[in-house]
Every structure is written in structure tokens, then in C-alpha cells.
Short mmCIF file of C-alpha atoms and ligand atoms in Angstrom, two decimals:
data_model
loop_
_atom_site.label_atom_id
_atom_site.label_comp_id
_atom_site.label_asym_id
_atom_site.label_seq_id
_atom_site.Cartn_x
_atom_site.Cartn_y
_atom_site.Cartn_z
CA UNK R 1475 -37.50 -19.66 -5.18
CA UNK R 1476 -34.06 -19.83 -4.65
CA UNK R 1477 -33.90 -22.49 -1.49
CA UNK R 1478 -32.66 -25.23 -2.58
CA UNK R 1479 -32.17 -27.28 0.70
CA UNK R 1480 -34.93 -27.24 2.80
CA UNK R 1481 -34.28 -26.64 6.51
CA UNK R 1482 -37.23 -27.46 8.88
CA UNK R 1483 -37.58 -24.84 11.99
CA UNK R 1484 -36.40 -28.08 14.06
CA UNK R 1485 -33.40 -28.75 12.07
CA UNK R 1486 -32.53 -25.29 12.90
CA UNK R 1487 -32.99 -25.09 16.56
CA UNK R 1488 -30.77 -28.26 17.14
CA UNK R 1489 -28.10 -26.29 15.01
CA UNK R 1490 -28.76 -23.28 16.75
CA UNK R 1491 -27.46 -25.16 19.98
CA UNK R 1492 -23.98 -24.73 19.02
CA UNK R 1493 -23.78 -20.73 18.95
CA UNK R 1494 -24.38 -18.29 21.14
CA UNK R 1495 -27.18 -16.31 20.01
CA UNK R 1496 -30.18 -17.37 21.54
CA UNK R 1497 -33.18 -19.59 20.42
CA UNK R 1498 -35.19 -19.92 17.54
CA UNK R 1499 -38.05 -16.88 16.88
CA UNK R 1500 -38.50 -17.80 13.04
CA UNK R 1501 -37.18 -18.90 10.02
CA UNK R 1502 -38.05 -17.66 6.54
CA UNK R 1503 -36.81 -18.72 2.90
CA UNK R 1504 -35.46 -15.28 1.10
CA UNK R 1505 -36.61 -16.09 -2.79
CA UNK R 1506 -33.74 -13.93 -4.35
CA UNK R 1507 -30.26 -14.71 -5.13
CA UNK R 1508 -29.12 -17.40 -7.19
CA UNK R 1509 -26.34 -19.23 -5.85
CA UNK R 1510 -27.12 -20.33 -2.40
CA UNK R 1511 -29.98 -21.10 -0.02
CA UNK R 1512 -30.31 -18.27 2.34
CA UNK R 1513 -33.01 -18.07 5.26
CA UNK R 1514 -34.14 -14.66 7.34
CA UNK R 1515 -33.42 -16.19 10.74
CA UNK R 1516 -34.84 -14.30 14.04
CA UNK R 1517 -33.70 -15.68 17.06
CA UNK R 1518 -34.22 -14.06 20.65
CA UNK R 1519 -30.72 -12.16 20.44
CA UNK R 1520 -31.51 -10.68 16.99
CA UNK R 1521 -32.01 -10.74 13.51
CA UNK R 1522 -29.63 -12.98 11.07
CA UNK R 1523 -29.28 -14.52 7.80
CA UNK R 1524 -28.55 -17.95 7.11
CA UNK R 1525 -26.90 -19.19 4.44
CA UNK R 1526 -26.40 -22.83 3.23
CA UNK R 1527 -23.63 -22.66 0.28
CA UNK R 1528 -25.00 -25.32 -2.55
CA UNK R 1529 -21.51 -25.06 -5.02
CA UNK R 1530 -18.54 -23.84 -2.61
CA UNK R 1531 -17.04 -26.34 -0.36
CA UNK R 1532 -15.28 -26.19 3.10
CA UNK R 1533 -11.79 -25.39 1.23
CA UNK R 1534 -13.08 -22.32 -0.41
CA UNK R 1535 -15.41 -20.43 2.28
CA UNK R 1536 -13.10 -19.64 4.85
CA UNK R 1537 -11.90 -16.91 2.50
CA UNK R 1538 -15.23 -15.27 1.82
CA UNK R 1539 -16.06 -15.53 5.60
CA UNK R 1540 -12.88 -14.01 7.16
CA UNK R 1541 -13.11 -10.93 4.50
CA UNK R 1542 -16.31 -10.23 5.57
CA UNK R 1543 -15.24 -10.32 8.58
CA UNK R 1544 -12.12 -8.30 7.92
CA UNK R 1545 -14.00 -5.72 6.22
CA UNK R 1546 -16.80 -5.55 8.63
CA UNK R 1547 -14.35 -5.02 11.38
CA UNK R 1548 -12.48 -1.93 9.15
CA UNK R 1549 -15.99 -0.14 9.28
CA UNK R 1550 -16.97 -1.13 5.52
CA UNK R 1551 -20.96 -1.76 5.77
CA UNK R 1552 -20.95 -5.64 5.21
CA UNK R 1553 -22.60 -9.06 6.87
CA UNK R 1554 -20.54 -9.55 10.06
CA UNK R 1555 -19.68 -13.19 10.66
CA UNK R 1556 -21.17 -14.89 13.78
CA UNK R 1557 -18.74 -17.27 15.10
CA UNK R 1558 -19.73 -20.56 17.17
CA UNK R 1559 -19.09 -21.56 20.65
CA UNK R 1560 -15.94 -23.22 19.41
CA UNK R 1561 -14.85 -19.68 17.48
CA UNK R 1562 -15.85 -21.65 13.69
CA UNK R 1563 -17.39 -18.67 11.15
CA UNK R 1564 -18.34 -21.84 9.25
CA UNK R 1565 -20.19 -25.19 9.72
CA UNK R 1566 -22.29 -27.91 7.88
CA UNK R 1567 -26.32 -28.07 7.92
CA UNK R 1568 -28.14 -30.89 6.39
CA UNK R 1569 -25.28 -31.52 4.40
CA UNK R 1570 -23.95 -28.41 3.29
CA UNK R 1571 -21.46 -25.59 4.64
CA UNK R 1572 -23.45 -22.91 6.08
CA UNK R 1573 -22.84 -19.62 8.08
CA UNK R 1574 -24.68 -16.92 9.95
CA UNK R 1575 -24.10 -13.44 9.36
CA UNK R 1576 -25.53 -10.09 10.78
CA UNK R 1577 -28.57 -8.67 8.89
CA UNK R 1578 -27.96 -5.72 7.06
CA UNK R 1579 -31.22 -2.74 6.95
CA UNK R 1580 -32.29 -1.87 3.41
CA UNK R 1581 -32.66 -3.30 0.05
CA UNK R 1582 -31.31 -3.73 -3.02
CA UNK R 1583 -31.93 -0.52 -5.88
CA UNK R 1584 -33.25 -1.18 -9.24
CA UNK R 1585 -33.14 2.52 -10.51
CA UNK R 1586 -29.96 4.03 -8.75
CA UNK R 1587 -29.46 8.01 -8.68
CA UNK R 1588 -26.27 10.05 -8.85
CA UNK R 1589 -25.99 10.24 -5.07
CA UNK R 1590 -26.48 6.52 -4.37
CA UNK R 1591 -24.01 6.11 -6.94
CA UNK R 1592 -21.41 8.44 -5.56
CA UNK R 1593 -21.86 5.92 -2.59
CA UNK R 1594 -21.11 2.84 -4.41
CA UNK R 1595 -17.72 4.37 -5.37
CA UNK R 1596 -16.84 5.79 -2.13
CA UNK R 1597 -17.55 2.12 -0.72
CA UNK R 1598 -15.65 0.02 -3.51
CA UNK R 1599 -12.66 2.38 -2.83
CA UNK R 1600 -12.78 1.35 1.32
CA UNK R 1601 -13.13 -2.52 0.20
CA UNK R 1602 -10.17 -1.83 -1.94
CA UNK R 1603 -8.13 0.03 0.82
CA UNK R 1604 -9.67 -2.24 3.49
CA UNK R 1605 -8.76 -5.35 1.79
CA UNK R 1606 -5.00 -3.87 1.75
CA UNK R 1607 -4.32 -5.93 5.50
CA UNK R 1608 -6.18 -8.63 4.48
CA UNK R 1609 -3.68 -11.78 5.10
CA UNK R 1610 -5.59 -14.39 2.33
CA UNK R 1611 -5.04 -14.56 -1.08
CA UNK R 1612 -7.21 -16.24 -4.09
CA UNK R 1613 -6.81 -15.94 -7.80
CA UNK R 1614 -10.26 -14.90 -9.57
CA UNK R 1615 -11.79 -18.46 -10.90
CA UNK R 1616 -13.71 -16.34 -13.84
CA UNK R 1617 -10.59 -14.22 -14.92
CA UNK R 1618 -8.69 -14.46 -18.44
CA UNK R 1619 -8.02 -18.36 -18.63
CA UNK R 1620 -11.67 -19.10 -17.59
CA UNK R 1621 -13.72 -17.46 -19.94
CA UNK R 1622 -10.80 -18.67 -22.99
CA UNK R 1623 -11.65 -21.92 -22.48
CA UNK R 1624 -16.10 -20.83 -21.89
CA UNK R 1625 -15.62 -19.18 -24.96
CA UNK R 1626 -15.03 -22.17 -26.84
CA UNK R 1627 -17.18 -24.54 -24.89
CA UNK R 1628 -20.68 -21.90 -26.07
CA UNK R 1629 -19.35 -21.75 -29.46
CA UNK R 1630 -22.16 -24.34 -30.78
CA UNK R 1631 -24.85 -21.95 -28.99
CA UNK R 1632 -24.21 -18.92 -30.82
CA UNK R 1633 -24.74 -17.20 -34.03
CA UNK R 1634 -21.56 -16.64 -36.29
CA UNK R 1635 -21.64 -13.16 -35.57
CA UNK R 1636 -21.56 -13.25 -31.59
CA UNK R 1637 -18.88 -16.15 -31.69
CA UNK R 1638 -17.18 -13.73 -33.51
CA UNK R 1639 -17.28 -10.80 -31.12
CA UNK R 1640 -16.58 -13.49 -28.41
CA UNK R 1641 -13.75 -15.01 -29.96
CA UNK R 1642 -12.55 -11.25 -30.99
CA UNK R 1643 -12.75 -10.02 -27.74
CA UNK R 1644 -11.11 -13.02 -25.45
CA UNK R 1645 -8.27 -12.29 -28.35
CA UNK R 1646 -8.43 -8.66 -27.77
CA UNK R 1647 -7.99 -9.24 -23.87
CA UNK R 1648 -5.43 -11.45 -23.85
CA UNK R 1649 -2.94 -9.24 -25.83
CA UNK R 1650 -4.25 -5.81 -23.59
CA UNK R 1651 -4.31 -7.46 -19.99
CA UNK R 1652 -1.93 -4.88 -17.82
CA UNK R 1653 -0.25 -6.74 -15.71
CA UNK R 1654 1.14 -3.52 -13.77
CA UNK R 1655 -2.46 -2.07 -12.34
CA UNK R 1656 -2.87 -1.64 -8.99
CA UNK R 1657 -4.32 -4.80 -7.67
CA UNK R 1658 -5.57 -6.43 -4.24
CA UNK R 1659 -9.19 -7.41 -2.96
CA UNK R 1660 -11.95 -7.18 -5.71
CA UNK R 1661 -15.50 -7.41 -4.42
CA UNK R 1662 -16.15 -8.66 -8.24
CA UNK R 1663 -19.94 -8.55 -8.53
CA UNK R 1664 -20.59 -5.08 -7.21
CA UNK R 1665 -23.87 -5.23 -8.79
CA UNK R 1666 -27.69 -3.35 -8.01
CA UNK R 1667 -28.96 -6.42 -6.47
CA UNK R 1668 -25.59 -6.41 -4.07
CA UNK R 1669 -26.22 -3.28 -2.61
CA UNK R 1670 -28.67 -2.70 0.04
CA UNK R 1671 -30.38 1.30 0.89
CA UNK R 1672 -31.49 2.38 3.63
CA UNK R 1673 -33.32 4.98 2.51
CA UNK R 1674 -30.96 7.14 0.80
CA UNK R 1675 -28.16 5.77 2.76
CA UNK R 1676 -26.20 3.04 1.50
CA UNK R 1677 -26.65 0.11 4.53
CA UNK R 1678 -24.66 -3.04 3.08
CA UNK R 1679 -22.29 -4.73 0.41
CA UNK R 1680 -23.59 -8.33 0.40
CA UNK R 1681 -22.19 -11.67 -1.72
CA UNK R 1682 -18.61 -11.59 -1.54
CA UNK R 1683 -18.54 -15.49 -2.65
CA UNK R 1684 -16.70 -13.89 -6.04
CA UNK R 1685 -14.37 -11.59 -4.33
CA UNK R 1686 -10.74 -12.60 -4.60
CA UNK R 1687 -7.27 -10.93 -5.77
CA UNK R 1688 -7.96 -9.02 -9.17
CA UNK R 1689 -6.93 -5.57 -11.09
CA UNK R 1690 -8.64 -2.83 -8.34
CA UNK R 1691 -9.86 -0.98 -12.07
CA UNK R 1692 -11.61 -4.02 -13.08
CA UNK R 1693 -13.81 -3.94 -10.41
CA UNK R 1694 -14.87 -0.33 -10.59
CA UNK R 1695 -15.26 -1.16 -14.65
CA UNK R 1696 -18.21 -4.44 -13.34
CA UNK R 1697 -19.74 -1.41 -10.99
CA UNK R 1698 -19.86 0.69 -13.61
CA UNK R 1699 -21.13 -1.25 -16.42
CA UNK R 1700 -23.98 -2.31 -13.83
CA UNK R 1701 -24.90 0.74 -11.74
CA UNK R 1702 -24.42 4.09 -14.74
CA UNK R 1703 -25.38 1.56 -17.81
CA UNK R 1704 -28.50 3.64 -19.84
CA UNK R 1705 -30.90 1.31 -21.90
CA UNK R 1706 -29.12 1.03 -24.67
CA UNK R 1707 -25.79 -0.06 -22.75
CA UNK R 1708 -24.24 2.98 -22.99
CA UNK R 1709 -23.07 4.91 -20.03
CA UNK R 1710 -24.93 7.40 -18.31
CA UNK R 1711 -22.25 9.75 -17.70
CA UNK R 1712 -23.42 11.95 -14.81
CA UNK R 1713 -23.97 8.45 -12.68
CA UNK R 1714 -20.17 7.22 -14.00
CA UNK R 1715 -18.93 10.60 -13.16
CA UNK R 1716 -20.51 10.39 -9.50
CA UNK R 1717 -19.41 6.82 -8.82
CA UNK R 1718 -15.59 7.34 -10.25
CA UNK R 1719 -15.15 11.17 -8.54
CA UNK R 1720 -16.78 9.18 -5.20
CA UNK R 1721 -14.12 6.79 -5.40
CA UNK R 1722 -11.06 8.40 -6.41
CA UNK R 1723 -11.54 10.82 -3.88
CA UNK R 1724 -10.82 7.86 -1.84
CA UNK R 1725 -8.35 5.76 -3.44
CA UNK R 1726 -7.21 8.21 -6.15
CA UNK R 1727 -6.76 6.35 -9.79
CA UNK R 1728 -3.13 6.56 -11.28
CA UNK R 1729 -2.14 7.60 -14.71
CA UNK R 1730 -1.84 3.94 -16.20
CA UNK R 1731 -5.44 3.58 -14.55
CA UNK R 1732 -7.01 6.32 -16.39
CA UNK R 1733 -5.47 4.74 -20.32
CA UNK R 1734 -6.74 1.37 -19.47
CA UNK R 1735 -10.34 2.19 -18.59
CA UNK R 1736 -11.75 1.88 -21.63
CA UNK R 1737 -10.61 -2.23 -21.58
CA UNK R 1738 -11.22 -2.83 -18.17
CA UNK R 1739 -14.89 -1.63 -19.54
CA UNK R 1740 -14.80 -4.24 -21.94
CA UNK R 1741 -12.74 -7.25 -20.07
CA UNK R 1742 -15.95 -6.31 -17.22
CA UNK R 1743 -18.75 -6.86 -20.29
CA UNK R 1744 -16.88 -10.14 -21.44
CA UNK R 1745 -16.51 -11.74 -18.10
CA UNK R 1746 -20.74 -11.36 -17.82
CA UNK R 1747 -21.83 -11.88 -20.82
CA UNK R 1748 -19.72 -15.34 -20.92
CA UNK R 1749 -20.89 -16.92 -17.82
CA UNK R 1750 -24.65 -15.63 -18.20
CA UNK R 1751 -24.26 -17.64 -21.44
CA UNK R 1752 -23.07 -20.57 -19.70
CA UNK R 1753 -25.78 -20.45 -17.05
CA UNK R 1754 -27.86 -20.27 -19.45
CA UNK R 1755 -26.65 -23.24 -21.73
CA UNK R 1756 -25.58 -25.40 -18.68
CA UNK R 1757 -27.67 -25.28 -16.00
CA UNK R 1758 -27.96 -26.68 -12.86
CA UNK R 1759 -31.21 -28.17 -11.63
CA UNK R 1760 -33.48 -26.04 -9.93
CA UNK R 1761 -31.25 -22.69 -11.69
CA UNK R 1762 -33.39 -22.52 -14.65
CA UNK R 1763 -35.63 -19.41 -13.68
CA UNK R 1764 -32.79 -17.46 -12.55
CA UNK R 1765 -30.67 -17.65 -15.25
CA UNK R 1766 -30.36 -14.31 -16.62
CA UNK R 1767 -29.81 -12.59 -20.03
CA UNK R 1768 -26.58 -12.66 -21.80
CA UNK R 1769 -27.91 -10.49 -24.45
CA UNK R 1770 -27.60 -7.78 -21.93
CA UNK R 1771 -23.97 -8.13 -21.81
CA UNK R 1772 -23.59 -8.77 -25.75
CA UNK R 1773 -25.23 -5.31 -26.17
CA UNK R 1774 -23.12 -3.83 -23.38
CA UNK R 1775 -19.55 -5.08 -24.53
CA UNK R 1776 -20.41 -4.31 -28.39
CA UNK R 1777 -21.43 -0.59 -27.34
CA UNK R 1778 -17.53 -0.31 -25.13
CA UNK R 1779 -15.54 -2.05 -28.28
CA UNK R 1780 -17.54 0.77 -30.18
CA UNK R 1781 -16.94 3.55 -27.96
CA UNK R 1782 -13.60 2.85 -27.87
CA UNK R 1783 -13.06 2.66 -31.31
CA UNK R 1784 -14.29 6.08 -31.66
CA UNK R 1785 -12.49 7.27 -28.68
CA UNK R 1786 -8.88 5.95 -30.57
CA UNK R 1787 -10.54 7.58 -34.01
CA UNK R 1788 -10.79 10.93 -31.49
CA UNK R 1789 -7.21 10.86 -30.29
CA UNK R 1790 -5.25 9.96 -33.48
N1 ADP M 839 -26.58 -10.01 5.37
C1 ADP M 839 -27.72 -9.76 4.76
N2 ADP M 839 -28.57 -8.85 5.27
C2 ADP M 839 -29.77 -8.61 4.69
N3 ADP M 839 -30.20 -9.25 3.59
C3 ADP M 839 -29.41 -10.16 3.03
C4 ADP M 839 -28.12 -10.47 3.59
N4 ADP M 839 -27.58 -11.44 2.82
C5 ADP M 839 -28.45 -11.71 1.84
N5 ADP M 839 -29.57 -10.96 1.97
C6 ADP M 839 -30.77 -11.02 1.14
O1 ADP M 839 -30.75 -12.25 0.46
C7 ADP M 839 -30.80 -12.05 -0.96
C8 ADP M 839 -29.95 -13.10 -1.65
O2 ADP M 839 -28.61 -12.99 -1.22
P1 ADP M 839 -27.39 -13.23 -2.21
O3 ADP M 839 -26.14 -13.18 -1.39
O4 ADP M 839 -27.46 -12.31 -3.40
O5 ADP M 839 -27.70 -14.71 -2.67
P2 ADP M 839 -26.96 -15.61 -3.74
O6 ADP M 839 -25.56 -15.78 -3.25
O7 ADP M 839 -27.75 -16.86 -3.74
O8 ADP M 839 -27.03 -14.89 -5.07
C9 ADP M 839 -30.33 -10.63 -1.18
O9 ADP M 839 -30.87 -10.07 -2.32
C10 ADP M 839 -30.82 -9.92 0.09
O10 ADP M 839 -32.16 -9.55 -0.08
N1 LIG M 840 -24.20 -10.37 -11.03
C1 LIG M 840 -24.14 -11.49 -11.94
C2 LIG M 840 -24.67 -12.76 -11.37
C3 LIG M 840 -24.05 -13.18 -10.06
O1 LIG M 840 -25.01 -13.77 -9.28
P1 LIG M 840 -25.43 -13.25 -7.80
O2 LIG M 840 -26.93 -13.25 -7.76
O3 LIG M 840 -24.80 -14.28 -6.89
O4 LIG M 840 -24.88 -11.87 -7.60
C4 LIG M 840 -24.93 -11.16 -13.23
O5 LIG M 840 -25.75 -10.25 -13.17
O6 LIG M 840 -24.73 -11.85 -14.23
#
């Protein structure tokens, strides 16, 4: 159960007070997610979700909450910030930030097709484009210098052979990051469980609390790896095919795009499998049956470093 501050139906209509949407119908805990407490809230204007934010502070969420706001209001299908009587996106509850935000139709996919894939593409390339006006900026907290010094902090945790791929491939990144991709707003977790269907229709992006300023490839690469990846961790290639053709026929990908995929497949792998390791090794309380499996990742960023070993044998 992922609410990890309670909030009594009282607590909630005295909060309530301060915007303009009504009074309180119902509240209900939603049991997925992992990072913050988030409530179904009815009221008599509408439908809503509430979220409490249990690790990122007043300083931070402004960001988050004005993208999704930005993007909402460029026609990308996203949570739409509801803003208090006194025009805040963002205020405290028992203790912690929290927000409102529209509530999107659908849910999340656990067995995507070609077509819903061909959708997440076509909607990662608006976020890109979208995110082109956006005035904010904020450097990715889980990029190159983060998971250097992860890697070294879940040495004692691993076998001699995965410390080696880790340390090998932190190494391997840090003399191929490109500097010179096209860059801007990254959604960064683009995964299944961040996507909401309505029916066949994609309805919502949700959880933009990673999103920041990041290599545009390296977020199609953490798509990717997530929504085409077969059982072994391959790639199921008609799914890739959809979801890249789907987006470059929006935001078309440039030569220096195209060499580099095969890293930004791997730097994508890496930057998952480290920090499922950590949640894993350091949890917080109350995290413990969410933490999910880093093996996933091992096997996904050994099968790229293979692939692309093969791919080099291929072309030389
Ligand atoms: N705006 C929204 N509209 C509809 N459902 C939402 C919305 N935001 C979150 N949810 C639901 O809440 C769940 C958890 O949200 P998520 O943002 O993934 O939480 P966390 O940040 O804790 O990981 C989602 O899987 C989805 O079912
Ligand atoms: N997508 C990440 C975990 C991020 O957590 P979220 O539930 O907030 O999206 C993973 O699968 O490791």
C-alpha cells in the first residue's frame, strides 16, 4: 500500500477550503506507485488526484508542477495542475507538499502492442517538442555523476562478476557520453506503469517527478528498453520499430542520433539497474514491498553491451 501519510476525509475537507473546486464526495488511497502518497479524490466539481510528495521538498516541485502544466496546456495528454484561490499549484498537508491534479481516464498496460507503442513515441516526441518553451531548467539528479558514485556505494552487495559489468559500464559511459545530442525536457521514466489507455487510445503520461533537462535520445532509449523489451531483454523489434517510426515522424532523429543509439540503450539499462539496486539495498521504511528487481536491468544492459558488440563485429 503505497500511502504513507494518512489523510482523514476531515483533514481533507478543511484543506479543500482553500481551492475552488467544490466539497468533499470521497477520498480513496490508490495502492500503486512507489514514491508518493496519492489519493482518488471526488469532490462535487469533479474527479482529482491527490498527491502528498514524501522525498521532494518545496524547492524542487515547482518544476514538476509548472511542466505539467506547460505540457498539459500544449495539448500533450498529462495531469493538469489545479491551482488555489491564491493561484499556488502547490501546498503542504499534514506536513508534506501536496498538489491536485486532473484525473486522467485509463490505466496503465502490462502487455503493450505495436499500435499502443507507436503512441508512446508519437507522445515522447510532443513532450520533447513541447518542453522546447518551457522557461525552467534542472539537471537530471540520476545522470552520469550519480550512478559513479552508486556504483561504488553497492559494490559490497554484488557478486564479482556484476561489479564488474557495473564498474565496466559506468567506465564505458563516461568515455562515450555525447555531449552534442539534441537535448531539452526528458520525461525520464516513460515506463508501462506511466502510461494510462483508454481503451486503445493512449489517455495520459503521469509521474513527471524525474523529468528534467537530459539527451532527448536517452529518453526514447528508457521507453524503449521498457515498452519493446522481449523476455529475455532483448528487443522486440516490430514494437521498437513502431515506437521510433511514431516518434521520428514527429521530431525526426539526426544522423549523430542514429550512431549513438546503441549507448543511449545501454546508459538507459545502467541508470535502472543501479538505483533498483540501491532501493533495494537501502531502503526506506515502509518501501520494502515495492522495491523492484535489478536483475531485470542486469539482464537487460548485458544483452545491449552484447548486441552491440556484435553490431561493431557486423560493421568492421
Ligand atoms: N493524474 C492521474 N490520473 C489518473 N490516475 C493517476 C494519476 N496520477 C496517478 N494516478 C494513479 O496513481 C498511481 C500511482 O501514481 P504514480 O505517479 O506512479 O505514483 P508514484 O509517484 O508514487 O510512483 C498510478 O499508477 C495511477 O494508477
Ligand atoms: N520506473 C522505475 C521506477 C520509478 O518509480 P515510479 O513508480 O515512480 O515510476 C523502475 O522501474 O525501476
Amino acid at each position: 500500500m503505497s500511502v504513507f501519510t494518512t489523510v482523514t476525509p476531515d483533514e481533507a475537507s478543511t484543506w479543500l477550503g482553500q481551492y475552488a473546486i467544490g466539497t468533499l464526495v470521497e477520498l480513496n488511497g490508490i495502492s500503486s506507485g512507489i514514491e508518493n502518497t496519492n489519493y482518488f479524490l471526488t469532490t462535487t466539481h469533479g474527479r482529482y488526484v491527490l498527491t502528498l510528495f514524501e522525498k521532494l521538498t518545496h524547492d524542487e516541485l515547482p518544476y514538476f508542477l509548472n511542466l505539467m502544466d506547460h505540457l498539459a496546456r500544449h495539448g500533450v495528454p498529462c495531469p493538469q495542475p489545479v491551482a488555489t484561490i491564491a493561484d499556488s499549484l502547490l501546498t503542504s498537508l499534514n506536513g508534506k507538499p501536496a498538489s491536485i491534479v486532473s484525473c486522467l481516464s485509463g490505466k496503465s498496460l502490462e502487455t503493450p502492442g505495436i499500435a499502443h507503442c507507436a503512441q508512446v513515441g508519437e507522445t515522447l516526441a510532443d513532450i520533447h517538442l513541447a518542453g522546447k518553451t518551457f522557461p525552467f531548467q534542472r539537471d537530471n539528479p540520476r545522470g552520469a555523476a550519480w550512478w559513479k558514485v552508486t556504483a561504488q556505494q553497492l559494490m559490497p552487495f554484488l557478486d564479482a562478476d556484476s561489479a564488474q559489468v557495473l564498474l565496466d559500464e559506468v567506465r564505458f559511459q563516461a568515455l562515450h557520453r555525447l555531449q552534442d545530442l539534441p537535448r531539452g525536457v526528458v520525461h525520464a521514466d516513460l515506463f508501462r506503469d506511466n502510461v494510462l489507455f483508454d481503451g486503445e487510445r493512449l489517455s495520459g503520461v503521469i509521474d513527471f517527478y524525474f523529468s528534467c533537462q537530459d539527451v532527448w535520445l536517452y529518453d526514447v532509449a528508457i521507453s524503449v528498453n521498457d515498452w519493446c523489451v522481449s523476455d529475455e531483454g532483448g528487443l522486440d523489434e516490430e514494437r521498437m520499430l513502431a515506437l521510433l517510426s511514431a516518434y521520428h515522424a514527429v521530431r525526426p532523429f539526426t544522423p549523430i542520433e542514429r550512431g549513438a543509439w546503441p549507448v543511449m540503450l545501454r546508459a538507459a539499462a545502467l541508470r535502472f539497474w543501479v538505483s533498483r539496486l540501491y532501493d533495494l539495498h537501502f531502503p526506506r521504511p515502509g518501501e520494502l514491498t515495492h522495491a523492484k528487481d535489478p536483475v531485470h536491468f542486469e539482464r537487460i544492459l548485458r544483452q545491449r553491451v552484447t548486441a552491440q558488440s556484435q553490431l561493431q563485429r557486423v560493421w568492421v
